[in-house]
PDB file of C-alpha atoms in Angstrom:
ATOM      1  CA  MET A  10       0.078   0.095  -0.119  1.00  0.00           C
ATOM      2  CA  GLY A  11       2.951   2.273   0.625  1.00  0.00           C
ATOM      3  CA  LEU A  12       4.169   1.577  -2.818  1.00  0.00           C
ATOM      4  CA  SER A  13       0.947   2.533  -4.555  1.00  0.00           C
ATOM      5  CA  LEU A  14       0.919   5.774  -2.564  1.00  0.00           C
ATOM      6  CA  ALA A  15       4.385   6.649  -3.769  1.00  0.00           C
ATOM      7  CA  MET A  16       3.392   5.802  -7.299  1.00  0.00           C
ATOM      8  CA  ILE A  17       0.484   7.905  -7.095  1.00  0.00           C
ATOM      9  CA  VAL A  18       2.153  11.093  -5.918  1.00  0.00           C
ATOM     10  CA  GLY A  19       5.035  10.288  -8.505  1.00  0.00           C
ATOM     11  CA  LEU A  20       2.310  10.056 -11.380  1.00  0.00           C
ATOM     12  CA  ALA A  21       0.701  13.366 -10.107  1.00  0.00           C
ATOM     13  CA  ILE A  22       4.062  15.187 -10.141  1.00  0.00           C
ATOM     14  CA  ILE A  23       4.907  14.018 -13.607  1.00  0.00           C
ATOM     15  CA  ALA A  24       1.271  14.834 -14.847  1.00  0.00           C
ATOM     16  CA  GLY A  25       1.467  18.258 -13.360  1.00  0.00           C
ATOM     17  CA  SER A  26       4.877  19.025 -14.946  1.00  0.00           C
ATOM     18  CA  CYS A  27       4.065  17.782 -18.389  1.00  0.00           C
ATOM     19  CA  LYS A  28       1.131  20.513 -18.441  1.00  0.00           C
ATOM     20  CA  GLU A  29       1.901  23.542 -20.917  1.00  0.00           C
ATOM     21  CA  GLU A  30       2.256  26.736 -18.908  1.00  0.00           C
ATOM     22  CA  SER A  31      -0.057  29.318 -19.509  1.00  0.00           C
ATOM     23  CA  LYS A  32       1.606  32.814 -19.510  1.00  0.00           C
ATOM     24  CA  ILE A  33      -0.440  36.041 -18.925  1.00  0.00           C
ATOM     25  CA  ASP A  34       0.809  39.013 -20.897  1.00  0.00           C
ATOM     26  CA  VAL A  35      -0.017  41.811 -18.532  1.00  0.00           C
ATOM     27  CA  THR A  36       1.537  44.559 -20.718  1.00  0.00           C
ATOM     28  CA  ARG A  37      -0.828  43.936 -23.675  1.00  0.00           C
ATOM     29  CA  ASP A  38      -3.589  45.728 -21.738  1.00  0.00           C
ATOM     30  CA  ILE A  39      -1.413  48.796 -20.644  1.00  0.00           C
ATOM     31  CA  ASN A  40      -1.927  51.852 -22.870  1.00  0.00           C
ATOM     32  CA  PRO A  41       1.088  54.230 -22.212  1.00  0.00           C
ATOM     33  CA  LYS A  42      -1.200  57.235 -23.320  1.00  0.00           C
ATOM     34  CA  LYS A  43      -3.523  56.517 -20.124  1.00  0.00           C
ATOM     35  CA  ILE A  44      -0.801  55.990 -17.573  1.00  0.00           C
ATOM     36  CA  PRO A  45       1.212  58.872 -16.138  1.00  0.00           C
ATOM     37  CA  SER A  46       4.887  58.495 -16.723  1.00  0.00           C
ATOM     38  CA  MET A  47       5.520  59.927 -13.357  1.00  0.00           C
ATOM     39  CA  THR A  48       3.494  60.226  -9.946  1.00  0.00           C
ATOM     40  CA  THR A  49       4.325  62.152  -7.066  1.00  0.00           C
ATOM     41  CA  HIS A  50       2.711  62.281  -3.815  1.00  0.00           C
ATOM     42  CA  ASN A  51       2.660  65.136  -1.031  1.00  0.00           C
ATOM     43  CA  ILE A  52       4.806  67.643  -3.223  1.00  0.00           C
ATOM     44  CA  SER A  53       6.017  70.853  -2.072  1.00  0.00           C
ATOM     45  CA  THR A  54       8.486  72.349  -4.550  1.00  0.00           C
ATOM     46  CA  LEU A  55      10.162  75.688  -5.507  1.00  0.00           C
ATOM     47  CA  ILE A  56      10.429  76.795  -9.008  1.00  0.00           C
ATOM     48  CA  SER A  57      13.158  79.303  -9.863  1.00  0.00           C
ATOM     49  CA  ASP A  58      13.988  81.299 -12.993  1.00  0.00           C
ATOM     50  CA  SER A  59      17.668  82.558 -13.574  1.00  0.00           C
ATOM     51  CA  GLY A  60      18.524  81.484 -10.097  1.00  0.00           C
ATOM     52  CA  ILE A  61      15.697  83.390  -8.491  1.00  0.00           C
ATOM     53  CA  THR A  62      12.935  81.508  -6.556  1.00  0.00           C
ATOM     54  CA  GLN A  63       9.579  82.556  -8.338  1.00  0.00           C
ATOM     55  CA  TYR A  64       7.053  80.026  -7.259  1.00  0.00           C
ATOM     56  CA  LYS A  65       6.200  77.518  -4.559  1.00  0.00           C
ATOM     57  CA  ILE A  66       3.760  74.616  -5.564  1.00  0.00           C
ATOM     58  CA  VAL A  67       1.914  72.356  -2.939  1.00  0.00           C
ATOM     59  CA  ALA A  68      -0.231  69.359  -3.857  1.00  0.00           C
ATOM     60  CA  PRO A  69      -1.378  66.275  -2.650  1.00  0.00           C
ATOM     61  CA  VAL A  70      -0.730  64.302  -5.967  1.00  0.00           C
ATOM     62  CA  TRP A  71       0.968  65.412  -9.240  1.00  0.00           C
ATOM     63  CA  TYR A  72       0.672  63.085 -12.429  1.00  0.00           C
ATOM     64  CA  VAL A  73       2.937  63.938 -15.358  1.00  0.00           C
ATOM     65  CA  TYR A  74       1.562  62.593 -18.841  1.00  0.00           C
ATOM     66  CA  ASP A  75       4.482  62.681 -21.537  1.00  0.00           C
ATOM     67  CA  GLU A  76       3.393  59.981 -23.547  1.00  0.00           C
ATOM     68  CA  VAL A  77       0.222  61.434 -24.653  1.00  0.00           C
ATOM     69  CA  ASP A  78      -1.103  63.597 -27.743  1.00  0.00           C
ATOM     70  CA  THR A  79      -1.296  66.661 -25.314  1.00  0.00           C
ATOM     71  CA  PRO A  80       1.576  66.409 -22.771  1.00  0.00           C
ATOM     72  CA  HIS A  81       0.297  67.835 -19.465  1.00  0.00           C
ATOM     73  CA  TRP A  82       0.664  67.712 -15.701  1.00  0.00           C
ATOM     74  CA  SER A  83      -2.436  66.895 -13.587  1.00  0.00           C
ATOM     75  CA  PHE A  84      -3.158  67.861  -9.997  1.00  0.00           C
ATOM     76  CA  PRO A  85      -6.557  66.226  -9.420  1.00  0.00           C
ATOM     77  CA  GLN A  86      -6.825  66.510  -5.649  1.00  0.00           C
ATOM     78  CA  GLY A  87      -5.914  70.353  -5.860  1.00  0.00           C
ATOM     79  CA  LEU A  88      -3.034  72.735  -6.004  1.00  0.00           C
ATOM     80  CA  TYR A  89      -1.732  75.665  -3.970  1.00  0.00           C
ATOM     81  CA  LEU A  90       0.814  78.171  -5.385  1.00  0.00           C
ATOM     82  CA  GLN A  91       2.645  80.874  -3.922  1.00  0.00           C
ATOM     83  CA  LYS A  92       4.219  83.756  -5.968  1.00  0.00           C
ATOM     84  CA  TYR A  93       7.354  85.427  -4.691  1.00  0.00           C
ATOM     85  CA  ASP A  94       9.054  88.869  -5.185  1.00  0.00           C
ATOM     86  CA  ARG A  95      12.976  89.084  -5.419  1.00  0.00           C
ATOM     87  CA  SER A  96      13.095  89.399  -1.604  1.00  0.00           C
ATOM     88  CA  PHE A  97      11.146  86.106  -1.232  1.00  0.00           C
ATOM     89  CA  LYS A  98       7.921  87.868   0.055  1.00  0.00           C
ATOM     90  CA  VAL A  99       4.628  86.239  -0.980  1.00  0.00           C
ATOM     91  CA  ILE A 100       2.952  88.610  -3.490  1.00  0.00           C
ATOM     92  CA  ALA A 101       0.273  86.352  -4.790  1.00  0.00           C
ATOM     93  CA  THR A 102      -1.384  83.072  -4.111  1.00  0.00           C
ATOM     94  CA  VAL A 103      -3.429  80.622  -6.217  1.00  0.00           C
ATOM     95  CA  ALA A 104      -5.727  77.705  -4.807  1.00  0.00           C
ATOM     96  CA  ALA A 105      -7.723  75.310  -6.923  1.00  0.00           C
ATOM     97  CA  ASP A 106      -9.594  72.195  -6.443  1.00  0.00           C
ATOM     98  CA  SER A 107      -7.989  70.688  -9.436  1.00  0.00           C
ATOM     99  CA  ALA A 108      -5.498  71.809 -12.029  1.00  0.00           C
ATOM    100  CA  TYR A 109      -3.783  70.979 -15.270  1.00  0.00           C
ATOM    101  CA  PHE A 110      -0.659  72.444 -16.864  1.00  0.00           C
ATOM    102  CA  TYR A 111      -0.558  71.814 -20.727  1.00  0.00           C
ATOM    103  CA  THR A 112       3.548  71.792 -21.187  1.00  0.00           C
ATOM    104  CA  VAL A 113       3.643  72.654 -24.741  1.00  0.00           C
ATOM    105  CA  GLN A 114       1.336  75.405 -24.678  1.00  0.00           C
ATOM    106  CA  LYS A 115       2.393  76.538 -21.292  1.00  0.00           C
ATOM    107  CA  LEU A 116      -1.147  76.808 -20.280  1.00  0.00           C
ATOM    108  CA  TRP A 117      -2.592  76.357 -16.746  1.00  0.00           C
ATOM    109  CA  LYS A 118      -6.200  75.390 -16.324  1.00  0.00           C
ATOM    110  CA  LEU A 119      -7.537  75.920 -12.704  1.00  0.00           C
ATOM    111  CA  GLU A 120     -10.821  74.520 -11.766  1.00  0.00           C
ATOM    112  CA  GLY A 121     -13.373  74.274  -8.822  1.00  0.00           C
ATOM    113  CA  ASN A 122     -13.150  76.973  -6.374  1.00  0.00           C
ATOM    114  CA  VAL A 123     -10.405  78.919  -7.762  1.00  0.00           C
ATOM    115  CA  GLU A 124      -8.944  81.532  -5.349  1.00  0.00           C
ATOM    116  CA  MET A 125      -6.304  83.996  -6.390  1.00  0.00           C
ATOM    117  CA  THR A 126      -5.001  86.684  -3.964  1.00  0.00           C
ATOM    118  CA  LYS A 127      -2.812  89.306  -4.792  1.00  0.00           C
ATOM    119  CA  GLU A 128      -1.122  91.996  -2.391  1.00  0.00           C
ATOM    120  CA  PRO A 129      -2.058  94.401  -0.865  1.00  0.00           C
ATOM    121  CA  LYS A 130      -5.384  92.524  -0.389  1.00  0.00           C
ATOM    122  CA  GLU A 131      -7.214  91.776  -3.536  1.00  0.00           C
ATOM    123  CA  LEU A 132      -9.308  88.633  -3.919  1.00  0.00           C
ATOM    124  CA  PHE A 133     -10.397  86.889  -7.046  1.00  0.00           C
ATOM    125  CA  LEU A 134     -12.927  84.101  -6.971  1.00  0.00           C
ATOM    126  CA  SER A 135     -13.862  81.767  -9.899  1.00  0.00           C
ATOM    127  CA  PRO A 136     -15.056  78.304 -10.738  1.00  0.00           C
ATOM    128  CA  ARG A 137     -12.331  78.228 -13.659  1.00  0.00           C
ATOM    129  CA  VAL A 138      -9.489  80.271 -14.544  1.00  0.00           C
ATOM    130  CA  PHE A 139      -6.825  79.895 -17.322  1.00  0.00           C
ATOM    131  CA  TRP A 140      -3.401  81.080 -17.105  1.00  0.00           C
ATOM    132  CA  ASP A 141      -1.523  81.374 -20.303  1.00  0.00           C
ATOM    133  CA  GLN A 142       2.168  81.920 -19.575  1.00  0.00           C
ATOM    134  CA  ARG A 143       3.243  82.530 -23.183  1.00  0.00           C
ATOM    135  CA  ARG A 144       0.955  85.611 -23.352  1.00  0.00           C
ATOM    136  CA  GLN A 145       1.273  86.538 -19.720  1.00  0.00           C
ATOM    137  CA  ARG A 146      -2.622  86.555 -19.328  1.00  0.00           C
ATOM    138  CA  LEU A 147      -5.296  85.221 -16.874  1.00  0.00           C
ATOM    139  CA  TYR A 148      -8.839  84.688 -18.088  1.00  0.00           C
ATOM    140  CA  SER A 149     -11.986  83.166 -17.469  1.00  0.00           C
ATOM    141  CA  ASP A 150     -15.316  82.238 -19.327  1.00  0.00           C
ATOM    142  CA  THR A 151     -17.172  81.824 -16.133  1.00  0.00           C
ATOM    143  CA  PHE A 152     -18.400  83.835 -13.143  1.00  0.00           C
ATOM    144  CA  ILE A 153     -16.026  86.002 -11.325  1.00  0.00           C
ATOM    145  CA  HIS A 154     -16.078  87.830  -8.040  1.00  0.00           C
ATOM    146  CA  ILE A 155     -13.325  90.427  -7.186  1.00  0.00           C
ATOM    147  CA  GLU A 156     -12.799  92.181  -3.914  1.00  0.00           C
ATOM    148  CA  ASN A 157     -10.380  95.152  -3.684  1.00  0.00           C
ATOM    149  CA  ALA A 158      -9.908  98.055  -1.225  1.00  0.00           C
ATOM    150  CA  THR A 159     -12.873  99.962  -2.646  1.00  0.00           C
ATOM    151  CA  HIS A 160     -15.189  97.770  -4.547  1.00  0.00           C
ATOM    152  CA  VAL A 161     -16.690  94.378  -5.015  1.00  0.00           C
ATOM    153  CA  LEU A 162     -17.044  93.420  -8.586  1.00  0.00           C
ATOM    154  CA  GLU A 163     -18.881  90.425 -10.108  1.00  0.00           C
ATOM    155  CA  GLY A 164     -19.728  89.352 -13.686  1.00  0.00           C
ATOM    156  CA  SER A 165     -18.999  86.737 -16.185  1.00  0.00           C
ATOM    157  CA  GLY A 166     -15.890  86.507 -18.181  1.00  0.00           C
ATOM    158  CA  PHE A 167     -12.528  87.983 -17.032  1.00  0.00           C
ATOM    159  CA  GLU A 168      -9.222  89.106 -18.593  1.00  0.00           C
ATOM    160  CA  SER A 169      -6.105  90.162 -16.977  1.00  0.00           C
ATOM    161  CA  ASN A 170      -2.273  90.551 -17.101  1.00  0.00           C
ATOM    162  CA  GLU A 171      -0.685  87.755 -15.019  1.00  0.00           C
ATOM    163  CA  ARG A 172       0.249  90.294 -12.273  1.00  0.00           C
ATOM    164  CA  LEU A 173      -3.484  91.087 -11.865  1.00  0.00           C
ATOM    165  CA  THR A 174      -2.738  94.568 -12.015  1.00  0.00           C
ATOM    166  CA  ASP A 175      -4.692  95.461 -15.284  1.00  0.00           C
ATOM    167  CA  TYR A 176      -7.920  93.452 -15.334  1.00  0.00           C
ATOM    168  CA  ARG A 177     -11.521  93.814 -16.504  1.00  0.00           C
ATOM    169  CA  ILE A 178     -14.691  91.837 -16.378  1.00  0.00           C
ATOM    170  CA  LEU A 179     -16.293  91.143 -19.792  1.00  0.00           C
ATOM    171  CA  HIS A 180     -19.829  91.099 -18.524  1.00  0.00           C
ATOM    172  CA  PRO A 181     -20.218  92.849 -15.253  1.00  0.00           C
ATOM    173  CA  THR A 182     -23.440  92.183 -13.320  1.00  0.00           C
ATOM    174  CA  GLY A 183     -22.493  94.352 -10.144  1.00  0.00           C
ATOM    175  CA  ILE A 184     -20.093  96.864  -8.858  1.00  0.00           C
ATOM    176  CA  PHE A 185     -20.567  97.381  -5.083  1.00  0.00           C
ATOM    177  CA  PRO A 186     -18.547 100.332  -3.325  1.00  0.00           C
ATOM    178  CA  VAL A 187     -17.178  99.154  -0.125  1.00  0.00           C
ATOM    179  CA  ASN A 188     -16.120 101.545   2.718  1.00  0.00           C
ATOM    180  CA  ARG A 189     -14.067  98.869   4.709  1.00  0.00           C
ATOM    181  CA  ASP A 190     -13.623 101.512   7.847  1.00  0.00           C
ATOM    182  CA  ASN A 191     -17.469 101.192   8.559  1.00  0.00           C
ATOM    183  CA  LEU A 192     -17.275  97.269   8.467  1.00  0.00           C
ATOM    184  CA  ARG A 193     -18.141  95.608  11.891  1.00  0.00           C
ATOM    185  CA  HIS A 194     -15.837  92.739  12.664  1.00  0.00           C
ATOM    186  CA  ASP A 195     -17.380  91.087  15.841  1.00  0.00           C
TER     187      ASP A 195
END
């Protein structure tokens, strides 16, 4: 009986080893145009130009898509950006729920609760803003809310230089004077 058990085990091993191996090609279903070439989590990086720090970018996740028809970066979980002057003082900030940077076009698309601030105390709110770095322009085709020292401005459509010093609302719906000295702060 011991011999027959050994023969059965031996035959099972031989039968199992004679089977043709099935190989799974996991790469056949991978489309390089749909997978980021780089993924970075919890980023905080400084960007400089000619040795001078210009920006700080903070984001939970950053995807880089280089192998696509339109190469771009994606910040699907939000983006926070600070702009510095030559003395490394923050002169502007940008926050958005998500952002995309089209690398060839040098075009940023900021979406969802976009909030931009500019010193000395200007606030810009919109659901979508584009920043064309080549033309050095900011623009939006959606609602815009602007608060400055003397007015609250609202409307649809917006154009500005990238420093937010020369801007206009394309279709204004309201201009409200503000006397900040009379505002109560409880």
